[in-house]
Amino acid sequence: MSSWNDPPGGFHPASVPDYLPRGRLAEIQLQRLQAVVTRAHGRVEIFRRRMEERGLTPAHVRGLEDLARLPFTVKADLRDTYPFGLFASPMEDIVRLHASSGTTGKPIVVAYTKADLDVWTEVMVRTFAACGLHRGDVIQNAYGYGLFTGGLGAHYGAEALGATVIPISGGNTERQLMVMQDFGVTALCCTPSYFLHLLERAREMKIDFSRLRAGVFGAEPWSEAMRQRIQAESGIKAYDIYGLSEIIGPGVGIECAHQTGLHLFEDHFYPEIVDPTSGEVLPEGAEGELVLTTLSKQAMPMIRYRTRDVTALFAEPCACGRTMRRMRRIGRRADDMFIIRGVNVFPSQVETALLQVEGTLPHYQIVLTREKGLDRMEVKVEVTREVFSDKIRALESLHRKLEDALEHVLGLRVQVTLVEPRSLARSEGKAKRLTDLRNV
Ligand code: DLL
């Protein structure tokens, strides 16, 4: 029998949960929801207490619509119960811990049983398959190995797919490029910002990685404009992968070949969209905060976890045949908005505006300062080598175009500073593009 890790041709969709009829999927979801609520209620004190405060028991979950009655879980819950307070399995059953940065000095800790790791591997296999990868592919995994979930999460999935995995982890750009060329790498996993950096160095070093055909890029927001730029410059197909430590790590959602939204692995992670302020569930298609419930996690079930990531869900069938609902790419977080002179600004808007203008590189920094009580926003953006060596008039014209593009998108005139190519810091992991110096 064929399975999802066979090369195309032997591929048989019916054997993959991604193609389950919606009715059957809903049955599985409800069964798993009831089991996970029972588990969390029986084993996680804070969840049981919140249920009791609402007069609820697991028996109240009779349909998927009852999920909306359950209490939310938020990042602060992980901090307040640090390190192991939300675990629903005894320590002997926990085979892996990961950690991610929290809102204070301490990280948040997440745990996995053997069965949880198997689910994680399964969703990552399905992720790679959606990107058209299979046995015979050579996958370079440049997500960081260690407490970050990106490295090991992608690693075990790629191995189970039957691909050849290169566990190179993040950093050491020259070695990354050498390996990519010499080992005939066909797919690369890393953050989109790190790929831009690799691309730039490859050009300088005259490295050819013409066998590379896919990038599995995520762990940070990136715009559609950025994708177009990456694809045009590299000739590869750039897929958006989404996930978060609290839910499992990478492997919560992935784009298919049609690149029209990320399919969510709904048989394991149940999505809702809520109003970020009131918490009220919003109708399908509405933009709001993504809330996820893990349907099969044992060690650390998350019931209605508020991701703070802003998106929208849609259920129209996709041309790829997958029945799993899609979410729009995450352009922004509910909490990354800043206000300049009364205008709300999201970093993603800045990226979109900058990439509309020819002659700039996709490397930028937003700096917020306050002088005599007045907020100032400056956008530093790298120009291409060609523009940089151009006449002053060309630079002036580019400068004006960028300020106009930003004003058009933001509704605000901000200062643009053109900087030399390669003068802004590059990241090996998640990019940090905003510096707020207003209250220092
Ligand atoms: O970033 C897991 C991951 C690893 C995802 C590798 C994809 C690839 P955390 O460090 O816990 O986990 O960060 C999770 O990163 O809530 C989003 O705000 C952001 N994020 C992750 N993927 C995307 C994406 C990993 N594709 C947080 N687009 C999430 C936008 C993303 N934001």
Short mmCIF file of C-alpha atoms in Angstrom, two decimals, residues 13 36 40 48 60-61 86 106 113 115 123 140 148 173-174 195-196 224 238 294 304 325 351 370 373 396 411 437:
data_model
loop_
_atom_site.label_atom_id
_atom_site.label_comp_id
_atom_site.label_asym_id
_atom_site.label_seq_id
_atom_site.Cartn_x
_atom_site.Cartn_y
_atom_site.Cartn_z
CA PRO A 13 -4.49 10.77 -0.69
CA VAL A 36 -8.66 15.90 26.22
CA ALA A 40 -7.09 18.22 31.63
CA ARG A 48 -10.33 22.17 36.83
CA HIS A 60 -20.97 19.49 29.36
CA VAL A 61 -18.91 19.06 26.19
CA LEU A 86 0.40 22.50 33.62
CA LYS A 106 11.98 32.78 32.86
CA THR A 113 5.14 12.01 26.10
CA ALA A 115 2.74 9.54 22.04
CA VAL A 123 2.13 16.34 11.49
CA GLN A 140 18.88 20.82 5.22
CA PHE A 148 13.77 25.75 20.41
CA THR A 173 26.41 30.81 7.00
CA GLU A 174 29.44 29.81 4.93
CA PHE A 195 17.15 32.58 4.02
CA LEU A 196 17.49 36.14 2.73
CA GLU A 224 3.29 37.91 0.74
CA ALA A 238 8.79 29.24 -0.53
CA THR A 294 -4.79 20.47 21.33
CA ARG A 304 -8.40 27.28 24.10
CA ARG A 325 -9.43 24.34 6.90
CA GLU A 351 7.49 45.50 5.22
CA ARG A 370 10.84 60.12 21.79
CA GLY A 373 7.56 64.27 24.27
CA GLU A 396 17.05 61.01 -3.48
CA GLY A 411 -1.26 57.06 6.70
CA LEU A 437 13.59 53.39 22.65
#
